[in-house]
Structure formats: structure tokens, C-alpha cells
Coordinates of C-alpha atoms in Angstrom, one line a residue:
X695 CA 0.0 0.0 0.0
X696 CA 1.0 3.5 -0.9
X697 CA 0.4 7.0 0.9
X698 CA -1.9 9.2 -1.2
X699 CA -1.3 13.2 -0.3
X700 CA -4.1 16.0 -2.2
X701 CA -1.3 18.0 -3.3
X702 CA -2.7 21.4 -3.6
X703 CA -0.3 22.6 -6.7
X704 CA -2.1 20.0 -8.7
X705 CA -5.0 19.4 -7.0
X706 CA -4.9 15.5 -7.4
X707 CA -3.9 13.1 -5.1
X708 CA -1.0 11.7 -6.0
X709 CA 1.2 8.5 -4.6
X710 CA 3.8 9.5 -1.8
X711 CA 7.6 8.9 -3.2
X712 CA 10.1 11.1 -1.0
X713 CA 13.2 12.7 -2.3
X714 CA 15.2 10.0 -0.4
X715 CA 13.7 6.7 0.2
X716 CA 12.8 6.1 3.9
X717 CA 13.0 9.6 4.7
X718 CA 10.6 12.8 4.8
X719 CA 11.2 16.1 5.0
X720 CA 8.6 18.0 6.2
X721 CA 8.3 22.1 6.7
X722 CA 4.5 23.5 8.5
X723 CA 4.1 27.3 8.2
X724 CA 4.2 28.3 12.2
X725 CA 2.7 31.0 14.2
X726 CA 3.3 34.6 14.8
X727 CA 4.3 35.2 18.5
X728 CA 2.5 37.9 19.1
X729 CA -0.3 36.2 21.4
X730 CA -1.4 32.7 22.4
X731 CA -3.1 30.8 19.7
X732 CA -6.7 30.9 18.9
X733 CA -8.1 27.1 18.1
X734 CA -7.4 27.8 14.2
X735 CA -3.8 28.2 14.9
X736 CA -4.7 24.6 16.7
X737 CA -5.7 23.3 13.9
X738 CA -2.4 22.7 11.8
X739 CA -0.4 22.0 15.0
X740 CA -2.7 19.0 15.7
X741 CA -3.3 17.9 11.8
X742 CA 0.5 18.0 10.6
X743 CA 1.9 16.1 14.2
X744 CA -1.0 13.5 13.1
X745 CA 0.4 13.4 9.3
X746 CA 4.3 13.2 11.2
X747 CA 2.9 10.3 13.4
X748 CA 1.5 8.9 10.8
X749 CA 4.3 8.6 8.6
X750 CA 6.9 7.7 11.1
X751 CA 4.1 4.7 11.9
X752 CA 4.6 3.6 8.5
X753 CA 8.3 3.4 9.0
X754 CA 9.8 6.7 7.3
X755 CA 12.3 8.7 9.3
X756 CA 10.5 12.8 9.3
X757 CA 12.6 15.6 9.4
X758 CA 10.2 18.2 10.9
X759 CA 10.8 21.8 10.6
X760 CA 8.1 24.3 12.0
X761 CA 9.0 27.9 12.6
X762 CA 8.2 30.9 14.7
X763 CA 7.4 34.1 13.4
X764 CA 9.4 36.5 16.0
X765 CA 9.7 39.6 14.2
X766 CA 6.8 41.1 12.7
X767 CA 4.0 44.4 13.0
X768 CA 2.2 42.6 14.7
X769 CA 4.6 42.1 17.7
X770 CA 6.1 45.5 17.3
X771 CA 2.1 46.9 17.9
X772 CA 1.9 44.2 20.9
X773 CA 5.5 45.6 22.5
X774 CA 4.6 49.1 22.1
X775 CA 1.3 48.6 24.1
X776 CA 2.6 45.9 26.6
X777 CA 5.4 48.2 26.6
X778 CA 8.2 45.5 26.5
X779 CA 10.8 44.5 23.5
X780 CA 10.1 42.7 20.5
X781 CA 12.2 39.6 21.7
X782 CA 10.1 39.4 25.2
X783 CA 6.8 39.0 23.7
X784 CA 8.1 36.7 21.1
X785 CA 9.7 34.5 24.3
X786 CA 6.6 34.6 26.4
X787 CA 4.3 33.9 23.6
X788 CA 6.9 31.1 22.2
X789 CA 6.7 29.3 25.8
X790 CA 2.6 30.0 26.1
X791 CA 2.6 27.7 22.4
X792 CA 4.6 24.7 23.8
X793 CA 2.3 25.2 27.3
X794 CA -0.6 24.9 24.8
X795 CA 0.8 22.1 21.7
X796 CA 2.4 19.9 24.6
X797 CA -1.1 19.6 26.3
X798 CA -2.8 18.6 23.3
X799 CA -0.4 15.9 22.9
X800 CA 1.7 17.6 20.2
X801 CA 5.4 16.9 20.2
X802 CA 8.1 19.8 19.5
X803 CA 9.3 20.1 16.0
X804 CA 12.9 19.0 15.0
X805 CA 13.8 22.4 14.5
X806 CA 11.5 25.5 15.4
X807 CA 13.7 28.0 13.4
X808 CA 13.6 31.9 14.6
X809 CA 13.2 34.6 12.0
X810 CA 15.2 36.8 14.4
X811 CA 18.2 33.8 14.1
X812 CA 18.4 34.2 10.7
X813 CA 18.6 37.9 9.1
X814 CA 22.1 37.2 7.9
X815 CA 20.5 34.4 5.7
X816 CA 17.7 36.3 4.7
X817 CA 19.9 39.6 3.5
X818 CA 22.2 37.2 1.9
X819 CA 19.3 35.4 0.2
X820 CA 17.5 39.1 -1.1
X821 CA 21.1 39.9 -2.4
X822 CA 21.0 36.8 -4.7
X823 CA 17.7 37.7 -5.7
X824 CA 18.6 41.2 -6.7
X825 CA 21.5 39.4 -8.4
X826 CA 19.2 37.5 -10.4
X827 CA 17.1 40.4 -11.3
X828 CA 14.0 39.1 -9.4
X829 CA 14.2 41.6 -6.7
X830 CA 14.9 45.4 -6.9
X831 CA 15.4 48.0 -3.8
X832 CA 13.6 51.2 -3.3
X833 CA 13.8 54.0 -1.1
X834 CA 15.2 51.3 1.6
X835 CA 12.9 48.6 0.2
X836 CA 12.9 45.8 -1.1
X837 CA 10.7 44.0 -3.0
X838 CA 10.1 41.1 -5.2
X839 CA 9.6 41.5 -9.2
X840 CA 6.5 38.8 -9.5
X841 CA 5.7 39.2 -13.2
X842 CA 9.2 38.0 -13.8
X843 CA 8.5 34.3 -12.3
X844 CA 6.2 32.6 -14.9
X845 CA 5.1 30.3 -12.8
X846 CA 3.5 32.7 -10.6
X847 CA 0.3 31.8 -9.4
X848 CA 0.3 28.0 -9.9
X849 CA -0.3 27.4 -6.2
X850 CA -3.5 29.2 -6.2
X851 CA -4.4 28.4 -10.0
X852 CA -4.6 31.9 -10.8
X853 CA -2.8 33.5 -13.5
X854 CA -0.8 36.7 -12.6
X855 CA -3.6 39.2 -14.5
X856 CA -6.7 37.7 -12.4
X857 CA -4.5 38.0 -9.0
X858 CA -6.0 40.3 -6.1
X859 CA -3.6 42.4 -4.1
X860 CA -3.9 39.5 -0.8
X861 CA -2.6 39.9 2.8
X862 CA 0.5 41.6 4.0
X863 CA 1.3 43.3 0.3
X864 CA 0.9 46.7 0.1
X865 CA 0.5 49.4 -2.6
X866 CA 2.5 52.5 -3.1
X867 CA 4.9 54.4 -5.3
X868 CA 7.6 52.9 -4.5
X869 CA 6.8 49.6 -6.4
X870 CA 7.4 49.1 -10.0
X871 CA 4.1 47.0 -10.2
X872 CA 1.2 46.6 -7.9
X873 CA 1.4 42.9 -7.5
X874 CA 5.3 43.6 -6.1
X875 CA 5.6 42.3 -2.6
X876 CA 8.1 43.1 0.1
X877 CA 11.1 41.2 1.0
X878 CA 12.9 44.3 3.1
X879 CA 11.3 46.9 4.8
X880 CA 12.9 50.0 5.8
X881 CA 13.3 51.0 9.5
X882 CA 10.6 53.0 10.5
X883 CA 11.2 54.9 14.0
X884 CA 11.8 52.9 17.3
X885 CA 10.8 50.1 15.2
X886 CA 13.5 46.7 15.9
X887 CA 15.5 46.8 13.0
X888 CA 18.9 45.3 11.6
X889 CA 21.9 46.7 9.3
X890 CA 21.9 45.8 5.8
X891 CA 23.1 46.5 2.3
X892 CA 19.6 49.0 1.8
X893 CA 19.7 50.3 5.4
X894 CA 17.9 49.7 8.8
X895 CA 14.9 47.1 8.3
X896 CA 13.8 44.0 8.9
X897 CA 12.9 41.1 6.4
X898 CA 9.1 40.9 4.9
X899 CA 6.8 37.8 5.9
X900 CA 7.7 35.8 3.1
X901 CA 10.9 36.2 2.6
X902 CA 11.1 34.5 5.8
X903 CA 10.1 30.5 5.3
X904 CA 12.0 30.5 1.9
X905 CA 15.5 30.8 4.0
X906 CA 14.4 29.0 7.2
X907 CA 13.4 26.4 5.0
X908 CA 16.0 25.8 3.0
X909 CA 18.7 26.4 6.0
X910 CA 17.3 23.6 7.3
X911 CA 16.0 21.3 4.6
X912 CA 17.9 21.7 1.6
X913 CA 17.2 23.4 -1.8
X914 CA 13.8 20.9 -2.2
X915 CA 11.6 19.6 0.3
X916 CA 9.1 17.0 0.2
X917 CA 6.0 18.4 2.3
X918 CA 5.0 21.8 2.5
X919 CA 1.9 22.0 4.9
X920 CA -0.3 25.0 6.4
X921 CA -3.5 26.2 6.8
X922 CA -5.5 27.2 3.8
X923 CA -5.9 30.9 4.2
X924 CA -1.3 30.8 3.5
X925 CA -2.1 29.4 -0.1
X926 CA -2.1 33.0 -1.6
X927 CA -0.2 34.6 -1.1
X928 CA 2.3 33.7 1.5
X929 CA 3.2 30.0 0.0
X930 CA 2.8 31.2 -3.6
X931 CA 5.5 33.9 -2.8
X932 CA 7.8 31.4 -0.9
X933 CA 7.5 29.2 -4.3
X934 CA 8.8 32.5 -6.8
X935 CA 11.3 33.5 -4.0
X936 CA 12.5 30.0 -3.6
X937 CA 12.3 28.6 -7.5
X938 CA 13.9 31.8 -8.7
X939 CA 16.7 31.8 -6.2
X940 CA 17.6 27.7 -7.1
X941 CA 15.9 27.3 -10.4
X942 CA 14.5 24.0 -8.4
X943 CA 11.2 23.1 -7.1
X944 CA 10.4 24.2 -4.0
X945 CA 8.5 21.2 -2.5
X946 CA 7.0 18.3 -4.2
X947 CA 3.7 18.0 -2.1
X948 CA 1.7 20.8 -0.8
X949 CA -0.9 20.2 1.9
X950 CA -3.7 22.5 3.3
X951 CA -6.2 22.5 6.1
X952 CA -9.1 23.9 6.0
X953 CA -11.0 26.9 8.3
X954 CA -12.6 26.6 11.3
X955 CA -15.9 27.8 11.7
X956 CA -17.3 29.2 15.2
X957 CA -21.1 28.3 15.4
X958 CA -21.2 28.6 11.8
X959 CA -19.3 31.8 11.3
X960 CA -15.9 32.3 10.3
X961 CA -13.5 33.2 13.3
X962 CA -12.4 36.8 12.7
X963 CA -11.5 40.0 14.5
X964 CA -14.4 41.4 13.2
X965 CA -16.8 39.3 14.7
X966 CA -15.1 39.0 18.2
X967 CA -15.1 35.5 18.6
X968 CA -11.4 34.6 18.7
X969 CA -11.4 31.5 20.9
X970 CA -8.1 31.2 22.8
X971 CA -6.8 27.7 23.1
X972 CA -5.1 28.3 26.8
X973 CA -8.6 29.5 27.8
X974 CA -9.8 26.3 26.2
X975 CA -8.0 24.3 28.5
X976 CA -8.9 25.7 31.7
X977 CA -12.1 23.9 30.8
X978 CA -12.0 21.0 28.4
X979 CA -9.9 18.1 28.9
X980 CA -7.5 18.9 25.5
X981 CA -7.4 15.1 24.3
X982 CA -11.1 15.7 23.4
X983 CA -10.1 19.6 22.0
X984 CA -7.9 17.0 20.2
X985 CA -10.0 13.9 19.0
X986 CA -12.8 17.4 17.7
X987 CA -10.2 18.5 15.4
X988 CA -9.3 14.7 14.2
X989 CA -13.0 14.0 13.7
X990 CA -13.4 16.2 10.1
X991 CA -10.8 15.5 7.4
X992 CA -8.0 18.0 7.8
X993 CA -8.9 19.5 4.3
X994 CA -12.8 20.2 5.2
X995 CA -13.7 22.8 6.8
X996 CA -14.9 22.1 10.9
X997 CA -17.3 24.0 12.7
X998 CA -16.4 24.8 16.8
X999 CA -19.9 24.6 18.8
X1000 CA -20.9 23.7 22.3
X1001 CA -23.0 20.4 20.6
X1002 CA -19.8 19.3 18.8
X1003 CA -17.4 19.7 21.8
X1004 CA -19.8 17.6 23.8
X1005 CA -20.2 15.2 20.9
X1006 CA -16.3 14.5 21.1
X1007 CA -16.9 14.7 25.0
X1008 CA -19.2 11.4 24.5
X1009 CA -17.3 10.0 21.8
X1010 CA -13.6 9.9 23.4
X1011 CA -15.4 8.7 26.5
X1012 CA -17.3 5.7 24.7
X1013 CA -13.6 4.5 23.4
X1014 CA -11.9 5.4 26.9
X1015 CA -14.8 2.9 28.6
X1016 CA -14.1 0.4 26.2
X1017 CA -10.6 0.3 26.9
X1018 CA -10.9 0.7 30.7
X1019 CA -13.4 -2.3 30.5
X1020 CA -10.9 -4.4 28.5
X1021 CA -8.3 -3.5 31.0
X1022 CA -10.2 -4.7 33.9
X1023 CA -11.3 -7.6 32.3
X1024 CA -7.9 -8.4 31.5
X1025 CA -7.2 -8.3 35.2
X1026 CA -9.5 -11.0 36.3
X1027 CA -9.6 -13.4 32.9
X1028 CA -8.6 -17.0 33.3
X1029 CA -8.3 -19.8 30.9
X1030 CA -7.8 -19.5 26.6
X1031 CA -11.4 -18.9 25.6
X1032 CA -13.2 -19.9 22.7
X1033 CA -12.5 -19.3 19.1
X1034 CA -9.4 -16.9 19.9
X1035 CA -8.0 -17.0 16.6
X1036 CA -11.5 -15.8 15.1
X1037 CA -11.4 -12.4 16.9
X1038 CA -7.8 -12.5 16.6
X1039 CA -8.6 -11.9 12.7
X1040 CA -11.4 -9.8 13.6
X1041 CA -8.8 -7.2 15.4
X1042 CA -6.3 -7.7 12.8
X1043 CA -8.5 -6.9 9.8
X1044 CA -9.3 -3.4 11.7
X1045 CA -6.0 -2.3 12.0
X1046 CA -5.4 -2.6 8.5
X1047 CA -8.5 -1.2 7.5
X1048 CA -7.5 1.8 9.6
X1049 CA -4.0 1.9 8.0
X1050 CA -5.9 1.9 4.1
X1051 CA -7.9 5.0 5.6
X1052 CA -4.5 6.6 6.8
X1053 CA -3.0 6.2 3.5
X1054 CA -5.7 7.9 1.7
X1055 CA -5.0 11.6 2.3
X1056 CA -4.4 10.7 5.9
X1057 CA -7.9 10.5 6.6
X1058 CA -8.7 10.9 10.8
X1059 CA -12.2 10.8 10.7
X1060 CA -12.1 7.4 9.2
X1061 CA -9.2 6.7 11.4
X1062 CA -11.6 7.5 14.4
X1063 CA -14.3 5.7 13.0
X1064 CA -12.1 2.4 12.8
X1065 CA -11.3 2.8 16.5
X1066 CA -15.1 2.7 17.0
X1067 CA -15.6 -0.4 15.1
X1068 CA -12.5 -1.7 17.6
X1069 CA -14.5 -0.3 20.7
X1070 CA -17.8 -2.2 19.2
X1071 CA -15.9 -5.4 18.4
X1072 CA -14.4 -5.3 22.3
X1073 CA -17.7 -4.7 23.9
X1074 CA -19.0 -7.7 21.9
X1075 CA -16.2 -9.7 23.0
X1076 CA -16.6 -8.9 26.5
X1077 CA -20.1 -10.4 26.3
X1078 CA -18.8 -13.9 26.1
X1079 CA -19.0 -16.2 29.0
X1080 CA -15.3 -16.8 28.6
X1081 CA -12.2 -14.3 27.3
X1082 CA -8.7 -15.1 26.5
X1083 CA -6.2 -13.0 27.8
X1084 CA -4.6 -13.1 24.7
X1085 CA -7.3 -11.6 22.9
X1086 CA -7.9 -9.3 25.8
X1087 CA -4.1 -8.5 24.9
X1088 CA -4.9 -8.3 21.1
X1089 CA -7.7 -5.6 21.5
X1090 CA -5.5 -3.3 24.0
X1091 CA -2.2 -3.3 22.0
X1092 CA -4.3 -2.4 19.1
X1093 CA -5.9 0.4 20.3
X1094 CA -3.0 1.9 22.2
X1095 CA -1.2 1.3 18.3
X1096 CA -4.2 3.4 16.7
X1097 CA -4.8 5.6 19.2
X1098 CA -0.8 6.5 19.5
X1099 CA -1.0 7.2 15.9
X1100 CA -3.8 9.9 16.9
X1101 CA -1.9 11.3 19.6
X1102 CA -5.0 10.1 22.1
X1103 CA -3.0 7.5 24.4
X1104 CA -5.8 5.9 26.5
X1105 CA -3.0 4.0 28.3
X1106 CA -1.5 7.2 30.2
X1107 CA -4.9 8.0 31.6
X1108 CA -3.9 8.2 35.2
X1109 CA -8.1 9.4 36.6
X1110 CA -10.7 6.2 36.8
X1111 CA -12.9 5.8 34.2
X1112 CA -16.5 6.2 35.7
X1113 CA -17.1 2.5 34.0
X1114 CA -14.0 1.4 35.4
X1115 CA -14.8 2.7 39.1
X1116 CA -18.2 1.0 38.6
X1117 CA -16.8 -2.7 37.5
X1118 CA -14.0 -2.2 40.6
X1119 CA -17.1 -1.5 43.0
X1120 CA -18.5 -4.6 41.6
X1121 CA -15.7 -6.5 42.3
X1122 CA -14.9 -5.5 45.4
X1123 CA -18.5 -6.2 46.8
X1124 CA -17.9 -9.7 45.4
X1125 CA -14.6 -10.0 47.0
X1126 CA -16.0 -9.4 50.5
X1127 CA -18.7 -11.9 49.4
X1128 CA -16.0 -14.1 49.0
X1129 CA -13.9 -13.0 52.4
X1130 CA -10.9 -11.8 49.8
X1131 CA -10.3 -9.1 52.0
X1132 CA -6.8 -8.7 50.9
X1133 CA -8.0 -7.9 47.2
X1134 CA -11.3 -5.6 48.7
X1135 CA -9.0 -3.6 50.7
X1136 CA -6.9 -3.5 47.5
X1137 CA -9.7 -1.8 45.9
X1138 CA -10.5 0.4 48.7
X1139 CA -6.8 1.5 49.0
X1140 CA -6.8 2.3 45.3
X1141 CA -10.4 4.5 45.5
X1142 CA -8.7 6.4 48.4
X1143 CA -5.4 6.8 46.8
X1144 CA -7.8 8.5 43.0
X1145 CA -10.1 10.6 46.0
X1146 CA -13.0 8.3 44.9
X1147 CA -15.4 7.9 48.4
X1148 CA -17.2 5.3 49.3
X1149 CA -20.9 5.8 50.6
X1150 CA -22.8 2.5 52.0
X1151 CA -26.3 3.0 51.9
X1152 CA -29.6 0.5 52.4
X1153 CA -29.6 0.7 48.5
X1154 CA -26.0 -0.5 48.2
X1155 CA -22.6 1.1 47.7
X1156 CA -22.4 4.4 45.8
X1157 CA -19.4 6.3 45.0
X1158 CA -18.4 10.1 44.4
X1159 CA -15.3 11.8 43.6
X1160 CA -14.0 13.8 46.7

């Protein structure tokens, strides 16, 4: 079987064959530091780890380069009011992300390259591009000549005519053309700035992933990844800087996830309803922030509402009380049960079926869904009179496999499972049945030790958590 990626330059899908056999290297557009990241900044974080897992699952060795945006006006505007330097809200804001990313199970890049860490680079890079004639300076600018790459545009399928002046460029007399875009900006008053061939500045957004990218990848990557509002024009200007300054391609796949929608409106400014993932947290368990964003194919667009968050509530808690429940079974199985090698099959043939739905565009809602059919299979299982604990064994090495692959490990969770508290009360009132005190004082040691209380009523036994 063979990894199919939607690349987004040709808008196919197309079989996955790296540069170098075995080995992937990968480069995700990161954030801008100026504040902590709203769930659509979540979004890619949690969707490319998935795609790195994913691929390292299937045996290739991932490079994985993501950077930070350090330098920028929108961290100048945030020092000016916070009344700090440019560096101290990009080091704050750079520890509140890997606070936020490591809690939703998100590991740490390879390399999380600095813009700030590499202005020698990027000067050195504009200089080759002046060289080449693709870039011209003006009045202590900078800027890119775009009708001079012909492939311009082939990113966004537009052609150079139809474009619209996007994001971050800017009009003005100093271009030659409108559809010029800054590499080097001129020093504007008590602005951060560095020395350079044109004068005081500091390096233009896109100018910026071209050299960190390359500095750290080589001349062509295989996977460029982001979210979808970057496909024009940031990555279609990292593409012309990039192409012109190597006369190579830039990257061989492109990938792009899509928006995210709050109660059916697009998240903007405008509307006020930025939603802050470190005030997430303080409320929602962030494997289930997590399992939400899995649960739509990366390249759809997914809509953020109280019903769907307490849909993923109900649905991670379905597979964790499935697992719990094997788990405890597990504990207190005896003998080889019947027709082992029957559900032994039965688990196998789910795994690969998830593994087919991986390869297809890395598809984690289907992935989810196969963990469900797991979950369903188990809770069948656990209806027979007699398990096998190496079936028992079979179902929880399978779904801690999947569900690694996911970045949801059931195995780590260290709080009792309300279905798991209820079959240890169950077996602890047939212990004393049994005068096993040793194993009901086990029990009672363990509810103590998780601040579960006991309360004995005429009804029976209830619990709470203290």
C-alpha cells in the first residue's frame, strides 16, 4: 500500500515517493508570537503532528521543521502597548505555544527555526535575488519583481492578470508594479531593525520561510503543509522566491487544512469570537479539544460549537470505557477462551483497515471511526461467558497502536474511568462476598489513593469523587 497526499499545486492526489527513500522532510508554516493561539492556529499544530505520526508509523524517518514568526508588526504593535521589547513578547508567547501544543499531545518540531536567528541568511538570500534580477530595492525597500517568475500563481491556479492584491502586500509608489511584494522593509522609527546592504529594516513575511526552509531542509523539500488561508499569497511567494533563487522546485507535495468555523461563522477579529486555546483548556480536557479537530478530514472545513465539543466529549469517553473495560477484564480473565483465533482476525482486519484509511490523504475521521468499530468489536467480545487474555491482549495493543497514531493514548490516563470505578465496585463487593479481603482492601486503597469515596447506603454502595 502507498500514501496518497491531495497536493494542492495540482489538486490531485498523488502516490507519496520522498526525495530520499525512507526519509521525509517536512516544513509547517508556524505561528506569529504575538499572542497565544486561537483554536485555528490549533488546527495545523494537531493535523501535521497526526500526518508526522503517521508517517513515522509507517516506517519513514521525518525531518520536521516548523518555525516561529518573531519579528513582525504585529509584535512590534503588541511591545509598544505591553510596553516590552520585540524579543520578550516573542519568548513569552513562544513558551505559552509549547504550554498549549504539549497539552494537546503535540510533540516539538525538529527544529523550530527563529526569524530573528536568521537575518544574515535572509539579506544574503534578497542579495541573490537582486543578483538575479527578481528583486529590486527602493527607497530602503525591497521587494520582489512577480511578473518576472512565470510560474506565478500556480499554487492558487490563478494566473498573474486575475490575482487580487492578498494579505500583507501593500500598494504605493515605490513599487514598479502593484502585484510587487516586500522582501525588506525599511526602519521606520523605534521600530526593531537590523543593518543591511539597503539600510535599517527588517525582512518581509515571506521572505522568511524561503531561507528557514532551505537552512534547514535543503534546496527541495518534500511536504509543505499549512492552513488554507497561506495558499495566496504567502506559500505562492515562498514558491517565486524560492524557485527563482535555485531554479529547483520548491516542494513536491503541498498540503492544506481547512478553516474553522465558530457556530457557523468564520473566526475573525471582526466578529469578536477569537477563541483562545489556553482559555480552552482551563475547561475542556485537551485530548477531546484534540479527538474534535481529528474528527473532520483536515482539508474540510470544521465548525467549533458547544454540541460538537460535547459530541467529542461522548465520543472519546465511549472508546476510553471500552478500553478501561478491557483493562479490567484483563485483570481477572482466566483460561484460553473460545475461538481466539476468530477475533484475533477480527482485530487484525481493523487495524489494517485503519492503516488503508490513513493512507488515503491521511484520513482521521475514518481513522476515528475504525477505533469505533475496535471499541464495538471489544464490547462484543466482552459479552462472552469466557475471554482469552490473549485476545484481551490483542484488543489493547491495538488500540493503544491506533490511538498512539492519533496522539490520544488511552493507556497514560492516570483518573478512573467512571465504567472502570463501577466494575472495581462490583468486584470489590464480590470479594468481600468471598472474604478476599486482601483484594477488597486492594480496591479500597486504590479508590482512596484516586479521592473516589465510598458511601454505604440500604440501597447498596455508591461512590463520588471527593
Amino acid at each position: 500500500m502507498t500514501i496518497q497526499i491531495f497536493n494542492s499545486l495540482t489538486r490531485t492526489k498523488e502516490p507519496f515517493v520522498p526525495l530520499e527513500e525512507g526519509k521525509v522532510k517536512m516544513y509547517v508554516c508556524g505561528p506569529t508570537v504575538y499572542n497565544y493561539i486561537h483554536i485555528g492556529n490549533a488546527r495545523p499544530v494537531i493535523v501535521y503532528d497526526t500526518v508526522r505520526r503517521y508517517l513515522e508509523y509507517r516506517g519513514y524517518d521525518v525531518k520536521y521543521v516548523s518555525n516561529f514568526t518573531d519579528v513582525d508588526d504585529k509584535l512590534i504593535k503588541a511591545a509598544n502597548e505591553l510596553g516590552q521589547t520585540v524579543p520578550e513578547i516573542a519568548e513569552r508567547f513562544i513558551k505559552a505555544y509549547f504550554d498549549d501544543t504539549e497539552a494537546l499531545g503535540c510533540a516539538a518540531a525538529d527544529v523550530h527555526p527563529r526569524v530573528m536567528d536568521h537575518i544574515e541568511q535572509i539579506v544574503e538570500f534578497i542579495e541573490a535575488l537582486i543578483e538575479k534580477g527578481f528583486a529590486y530595492e527602493s527607497q530602503g525597500d525591497v521587494y520582489y519583481r512577480t511578473r518576472k517568475f512565470e510560474g506565478y500563481g500556480k499554487l492558487s491556479h490563478q494566473s498573474v492578470d486575475e490575482l487580487k492584491i492578498g494579505a500583507r502586500i501593500e500598494t504605493g509608489d515605490k513599487k514598479e508594479d502593484e502585484l510587487d511584494f516586500v522582501l525588506w522593509k525599511a526602519a521606520k522609527p523605534n521600530e526593531i531593525s537590523w543593518v543591511s546592504p539597503w539600510g535599517e529594516g527588517r525582512p518581509g513575511w515571506h521572505i522568511e520561510c524561503s531561507v528557514m526552509a532551505r537552512e534547514h531542509l535543503g534546496d527541495t523539500i518534500d511536504i509543505h503543509a499549512g492552513g488554507q488561508d497561506l495558499t495566496f499569497p504567502h506559500h505562492e511567494n515562498e514558491i517565486a522566491q524560492s524557485e527563482a533563487f535555485t531554479g529547483k522546485p520548491f516542494a513536491h507535495y503541498w498540503m492544506h487544512n481547512g478553516y474553522i468555523n465558530i457556530d457557523n461563522e468564520k473566526m475573525s477579529k471582526s466578529l469578536n469570537n477569537f477563541v483562545l486555546v489556553n482559555d480552552i483548556l482551563k475547561e475542556m480536557d485537551p485530548q477531546v479539544l484534540r479527538f474534535f479537530m481529528l474528527s473532520v478530514h483536515y482539508r474540510h472545513p470544521i465548525n467549533y460549537s458547544q454540541q460538537l465539543v460535547e459530541d467529542a466529549i461522548a465520543g472519546l469517553e465511549r472508546l476510553r470505557t471500552s478500553y478501561a473495560n478491557l483493562k479490567h477484564r484483563l485483570g481477572v480473565t482466566a483460561g484460553l477462551g473460545d475461538h481466539s483465533d476468530i477475533w484475533l482476525s477480527k482485530i487484525e482486519a481493523i487495524k489494517k483497515e485503519f492503516i488503508e484509511t490513513m493512507d488515503d490523504d491521511f484520513n482521521t475521521a475514518h481513522g476515528i471511526s475504525k477505533l469505533f468499530d475496535l471499541s464495538r468489536l471489544a464490547n462484543t467480545y466482552l459479552l462472552e461467558k469466557q475471554t482469552s487474555a490473549e485476545v484481551l491482549e490483542a484488543f489493547l495493543a491495538v488500540f493503544d497502536e491506533l490511538a498512539d497514531v492519533l496522539g490520544l493514548p488511552f493507556k497514560q490516563e492516570e483518573e478512573l474511568l467512571d465504567a472502570e470505578i463501577e466494575a472495581l465496585l462490583e468486584e470489590r463487593i464480590s470479594a468481600r462476598k468471598n472474604r478476599d479481603f486482601a483484594r477488597a482492601d486492594e480496591i479500597r486503597d486504590l479508590f482512596k489513593e484516586k479521592n473516589i469515596i465510598l458511601e454505604d447506603t440500604a440501597q447498596g454502595t455508591r461512590w463520588k469523587r471527593g
